[in-house]
Every structure is written in C-alpha cells, then in structure tokens.
C-alpha cells in the first residue's frame, strides 16, 4: 500500500547548525508534497511545499529538495534555532479522484543550546 | 486574519455519549478536511468536505461517525456512542481551493473517553 515514512524518529542538533530531515515516499504518482511543523499541543503548521515538476524550493531559512528517482524528500533548516524544536511531518498528495494528503509518522527535532 | 478555529480544545465524554467537534475554516476557505491523530503518530485523513457536500469520506468509519459542512456555520464532526478507542486529537484543516493547495490546520480538539 501507499506509505510515507521518515528514516529516523529523532534528530538532535546544536543551535546554529543546519538540520536535514529526510522522508521517503512510496507512491510514485504523488505530485505534491508538503512539510509541516507541529509543536506540542498545537496543530500542524505549514512550512513549505513543492510540486513534482520541481526538485528544489527555498523559503526563509528552509529548503525542500525532491528526488523523484529515489522517491525522497528532505527539509533543510539553516542556522537551527531553539524555536525550531518540534515534530516535523512530510505529507504527500497523490493524483486521481480519490487522492488525499498522506502524512508520515513524524520526526522530532531537538535543538541543543 | 483568524486561522482555522476549532472548539472545544478539550472534550471529555463517557462511553456511549455523543461528541461534537466544531471547525470554522479560515476566511475565504470553502474546503474543509478532518484528520485524526493518535499519540506519536502522523495524521490520518478522515473526510473532505466542500460547502454542503461530502467530497471524500473514505477515511471515516462507516458507523458512528458523520461530518457536515452546512451553508452557514462551522463544519461539525459528530461521533455517536463513543468508545475508548475514539480517544485522540482531531484536527481540522481548510484550503482556499482543492487538494493541491496548502491545507492550514487548527489546533485540534483533544477527545478523551472515560
């Protein structure tokens, strides 16, 4: 079946370092991908999205890379700050009438001061 | 500039009671989605609605669960005869157009079943 998964459950980084969060997806027909950040007790917060006709997209301090050949998505956070500590989810949207947003299980990013 | 508003934030029910969760989408958004999240897991799609219409309810249990998004007022997720397994966080999201636009989430309703 379709699945979106993350390689590691937790990631600990030093404040100021760059963070890279990876995500594998299995539905090669997916054409839209989103990264969300979820803080404790809150709903997912949109970070950045990318469509399948692109392989890279940049935002403020964040970059998303899409490698369709190996079905891999990554989120890079530059100069990680304590406020970046949260759970990060990748989500994919397939094509077709019954497509829906499918979330991975999430990875916890912990920023060390 | 209010975001997606969900209420109540916390809801406690006894087994067999009914739970009603409300969601007001962002201004200008007519597409609403409901998700369920268990601890330390990702969100699972339940239902997608567009004003007065259910577009996709494939993720919602066939029994006891229902959802609506009336012409006026918030979207409602209704769970009848709740059981302990219904305990979870329920999130609502909205988007301006369809699925291929970012969904913006509310802060959820934490449902606890005694």
mmCIF file of N, CA, C and O in Angstrom, chain A residues 32 34 36 38 41-44 46 49 51 89 93 97-101 103-105, chain B residues 9 35 37 40-43 45 56 58 91 99-107 110:
data_model
loop_
_atom_site.group_PDB
_atom_site.id
_atom_site.type_symbol
_atom_site.label_atom_id
_atom_site.label_comp_id
_atom_site.label_asym_id
_atom_site.label_seq_id
_atom_site.Cartn_x
_atom_site.Cartn_y
_atom_site.Cartn_z
ATOM 1 N N UNK A 32 2.524 16.271 -5.256
ATOM 2 C CA UNK A 32 2.539 17.472 -4.420
ATOM 3 C C UNK A 32 2.969 17.041 -3.028
ATOM 4 O O UNK A 32 2.428 16.080 -2.468
ATOM 5 N N UNK A 34 4.290 18.388 1.014
ATOM 6 C CA UNK A 34 4.270 19.486 1.987
ATOM 7 C C UNK A 34 5.040 19.060 3.236
ATOM 8 O O UNK A 34 4.943 17.910 3.674
ATOM 9 N N UNK A 36 5.266 19.967 7.273
ATOM 10 C CA UNK A 36 4.582 20.626 8.371
ATOM 11 C C UNK A 36 5.419 20.520 9.635
ATOM 12 O O UNK A 36 6.167 19.562 9.839
ATOM 13 N N UNK A 38 4.932 20.636 13.844
ATOM 14 C CA UNK A 38 3.914 20.575 14.885
ATOM 15 C C UNK A 38 4.556 20.716 16.260
ATOM 16 O O UNK A 38 5.371 19.888 16.670
ATOM 17 N N UNK A 41 0.861 20.362 21.600
ATOM 18 C CA UNK A 41 -0.448 20.937 21.898
ATOM 19 C C UNK A 41 -1.028 21.796 20.793
ATOM 20 O O UNK A 41 -2.089 22.410 20.975
ATOM 21 N N UNK A 42 -0.359 21.825 19.647
ATOM 22 C CA UNK A 42 -0.837 22.665 18.548
ATOM 23 C C UNK A 42 -1.071 21.838 17.293
ATOM 24 O O UNK A 42 -0.692 20.674 17.221
ATOM 25 N N UNK A 43 -1.684 22.466 16.330
ATOM 26 C CA UNK A 43 -1.898 21.812 15.063
ATOM 27 C C UNK A 43 -0.691 21.952 14.161
ATOM 28 O O UNK A 43 0.200 22.762 14.409
ATOM 29 N N UNK A 44 -0.617 21.139 13.110
ATOM 30 C CA UNK A 44 0.494 21.249 12.159
ATOM 31 C C UNK A 44 0.527 22.631 11.509
ATOM 32 O O UNK A 44 -0.515 23.181 11.136
ATOM 33 N N UNK A 46 2.057 24.824 8.395
ATOM 34 C CA UNK A 46 2.641 24.727 7.061
ATOM 35 C C UNK A 46 4.018 25.395 7.044
ATOM 36 O O UNK A 46 4.201 26.505 7.537
ATOM 37 N N UNK A 49 6.081 23.862 0.581
ATOM 38 C CA UNK A 49 5.577 22.800 -0.293
ATOM 39 C C UNK A 49 6.381 22.768 -1.585
ATOM 40 O O UNK A 49 7.143 23.692 -1.891
ATOM 41 N N UNK A 51 6.077 20.932 -5.752
ATOM 42 C CA UNK A 51 5.354 20.106 -6.719
ATOM 43 C C UNK A 51 6.350 19.245 -7.480
ATOM 44 O O UNK A 51 7.532 19.547 -7.527
ATOM 45 N N UNK A 89 6.581 16.727 9.956
ATOM 46 C CA UNK A 89 5.906 15.723 9.137
ATOM 47 C C UNK A 89 6.057 16.070 7.671
ATOM 48 O O UNK A 89 5.896 17.231 7.277
ATOM 49 N N UNK A 93 0.572 14.144 -1.670
ATOM 50 C CA UNK A 93 -0.739 14.085 -2.289
ATOM 51 C C UNK A 93 -0.612 13.351 -3.609
ATOM 52 O O UNK A 93 0.183 13.735 -4.473
ATOM 53 N N UNK A 97 -8.927 10.955 -8.554
ATOM 54 C CA UNK A 97 -10.124 11.442 -7.873
ATOM 55 C C UNK A 97 -10.116 11.128 -6.385
ATOM 56 O O UNK A 97 -10.690 11.843 -5.588
ATOM 57 N N UNK A 98 -9.491 10.047 -6.002
ATOM 58 C CA UNK A 98 -9.525 9.645 -4.595
ATOM 59 C C UNK A 98 -8.247 9.998 -3.855
ATOM 60 O O UNK A 98 -7.950 9.427 -2.810
ATOM 61 N N UNK A 99 -7.481 10.918 -4.392
ATOM 62 C CA UNK A 99 -6.242 11.276 -3.713
ATOM 63 C C UNK A 99 -6.554 12.030 -2.435
ATOM 64 O O UNK A 99 -7.576 12.697 -2.306
ATOM 65 N N UNK A 100 -5.665 11.889 -1.497
ATOM 66 C CA UNK A 100 -5.793 12.574 -0.230
ATOM 67 C C UNK A 100 -4.399 12.802 0.316
ATOM 68 O O UNK A 100 -3.438 12.151 -0.070
ATOM 69 N N UNK A 101 -4.287 13.740 1.251
ATOM 70 C CA UNK A 101 -2.999 14.053 1.837
ATOM 71 C C UNK A 101 -2.626 12.936 2.815
ATOM 72 O O UNK A 101 -3.381 12.633 3.739
ATOM 73 N N UNK A 103 0.172 11.550 5.526
ATOM 74 C CA UNK A 103 1.245 12.015 6.400
ATOM 75 C C UNK A 103 2.158 10.877 6.813
ATOM 76 O O UNK A 103 1.714 9.749 7.040
ATOM 77 N N UNK A 104 3.432 11.204 6.962
ATOM 78 C CA UNK A 104 4.361 10.299 7.592
ATOM 79 C C UNK A 104 4.187 10.334 9.093
ATOM 80 O O UNK A 104 3.378 11.097 9.623
ATOM 81 N N UNK A 105 4.981 9.515 9.787
ATOM 82 C CA UNK A 105 4.814 9.407 11.235
ATOM 83 C C UNK A 105 5.440 10.551 11.998
ATOM 84 O O UNK A 105 5.120 10.776 13.142
ATOM 85 N N UNK B 9 -11.371 22.842 22.698
ATOM 86 C CA UNK B 9 -9.998 22.374 22.622
ATOM 87 C C UNK B 9 -9.856 21.023 23.303
ATOM 88 O O UNK B 9 -9.058 20.185 22.893
ATOM 89 N N UNK B 35 -8.927 15.287 10.260
ATOM 90 C CA UNK B 35 -7.908 14.274 10.477
ATOM 91 C C UNK B 35 -7.948 13.827 11.927
ATOM 92 O O UNK B 35 -8.365 14.563 12.812
ATOM 93 N N UNK B 37 -5.413 12.089 14.971
ATOM 94 C CA UNK B 37 -4.020 11.835 15.330
ATOM 95 C C UNK B 37 -3.942 11.118 16.661
ATOM 96 O O UNK B 37 -4.439 11.623 17.666
ATOM 97 N N UNK B 40 2.064 10.309 19.115
ATOM 98 C CA UNK B 40 3.304 9.967 18.432
ATOM 99 C C UNK B 40 3.065 9.321 17.070
ATOM 100 O O UNK B 40 3.867 8.502 16.611
ATOM 101 N N UNK B 41 1.994 9.703 16.445
ATOM 102 C CA UNK B 41 1.723 9.231 15.090
ATOM 103 C C UNK B 41 1.382 10.412 14.198
ATOM 104 O O UNK B 41 1.110 11.512 14.671
ATOM 105 N N UNK B 42 1.409 10.149 12.904
ATOM 106 C CA UNK B 42 1.015 11.179 11.959
ATOM 107 C C UNK B 42 -0.489 11.308 11.894
ATOM 108 O O UNK B 42 -1.224 10.568 12.524
ATOM 109 N N UNK B 43 -0.932 12.265 11.120
ATOM 110 C CA UNK B 43 -2.363 12.499 10.977
ATOM 111 C C UNK B 43 -2.949 11.537 9.947
ATOM 112 O O UNK B 43 -2.341 11.290 8.902
ATOM 113 N N UNK B 45 -6.169 10.889 7.475
ATOM 114 C CA UNK B 45 -7.299 11.539 6.830
ATOM 115 C C UNK B 45 -8.596 10.849 7.196
ATOM 116 O O UNK B 45 -8.684 9.613 7.248
ATOM 117 N N UNK B 56 -15.083 13.351 -0.046
ATOM 118 C CA UNK B 56 -14.391 12.077 0.168
ATOM 119 C C UNK B 56 -14.484 11.724 1.642
ATOM 120 O O UNK B 56 -14.007 12.474 2.469
ATOM 121 N N UNK B 58 -13.677 8.506 2.690
ATOM 122 C CA UNK B 58 -13.110 7.164 2.690
ATOM 123 C C UNK B 58 -12.310 6.851 3.955
ATOM 124 O O UNK B 58 -12.087 5.692 4.268
ATOM 125 N N UNK B 91 -8.081 16.958 14.213
ATOM 126 C CA UNK B 91 -7.676 18.221 13.613
ATOM 127 C C UNK B 91 -8.516 18.512 12.378
ATOM 128 O O UNK B 91 -8.852 17.611 11.606
ATOM 129 N N UNK B 99 -7.479 20.129 -3.190
ATOM 130 C CA UNK B 99 -6.441 19.369 -2.510
ATOM 131 C C UNK B 99 -5.025 19.830 -2.863
ATOM 132 O O UNK B 99 -4.110 19.610 -2.087
ATOM 133 N N UNK B 100 -4.844 20.437 -3.999
ATOM 134 C CA UNK B 100 -3.490 20.758 -4.432
ATOM 135 C C UNK B 100 -3.034 22.127 -3.957
ATOM 136 O O UNK B 100 -2.152 22.738 -4.551
ATOM 137 N N UNK B 101 -3.650 22.589 -2.888
ATOM 138 C CA UNK B 101 -3.226 23.821 -2.246
ATOM 139 C C UNK B 101 -2.931 23.517 -0.783
ATOM 140 O O UNK B 101 -3.497 22.587 -0.204
ATOM 141 N N UNK B 102 -2.052 24.303 -0.151
ATOM 142 C CA UNK B 102 -1.709 24.005 1.254
ATOM 143 C C UNK B 102 -2.940 24.002 2.143
ATOM 144 O O UNK B 102 -3.811 24.870 2.030
ATOM 145 N N UNK B 103 -2.988 23.011 3.000
ATOM 146 C CA UNK B 103 -4.041 22.959 3.999
ATOM 147 C C UNK B 103 -3.510 23.602 5.282
ATOM 148 O O UNK B 103 -2.398 23.313 5.711
ATOM 149 N N UNK B 104 -4.333 24.443 5.861
ATOM 150 C CA UNK B 104 -3.965 25.139 7.089
ATOM 151 C C UNK B 104 -4.793 24.574 8.230
ATOM 152 O O UNK B 104 -6.018 24.469 8.117
ATOM 153 N N UNK B 105 -4.098 24.229 9.302
ATOM 154 C CA UNK B 105 -4.716 23.474 10.383
ATOM 155 C C UNK B 105 -5.103 24.321 11.580
ATOM 156 O O UNK B 105 -4.448 25.327 11.898
ATOM 157 N N UNK B 106 -6.144 23.866 12.271
ATOM 158 C CA UNK B 106 -6.469 24.396 13.583
ATOM 159 C C UNK B 106 -5.640 23.688 14.642
ATOM 160 O O UNK B 106 -4.824 22.805 14.326
ATOM 161 N N UNK B 107 -5.839 24.056 15.897
ATOM 162 C CA UNK B 107 -5.066 23.468 16.986
ATOM 163 C C UNK B 107 -5.725 22.218 17.574
ATOM 164 O O UNK B 107 -5.253 21.690 18.573
ATOM 165 N N UNK B 110 -8.868 17.727 21.608
ATOM 166 C CA UNK B 110 -8.413 16.503 22.267
ATOM 167 C C UNK B 110 -9.617 15.836 22.906
ATOM 168 O O UNK B 110 -10.194 16.398 23.837
#
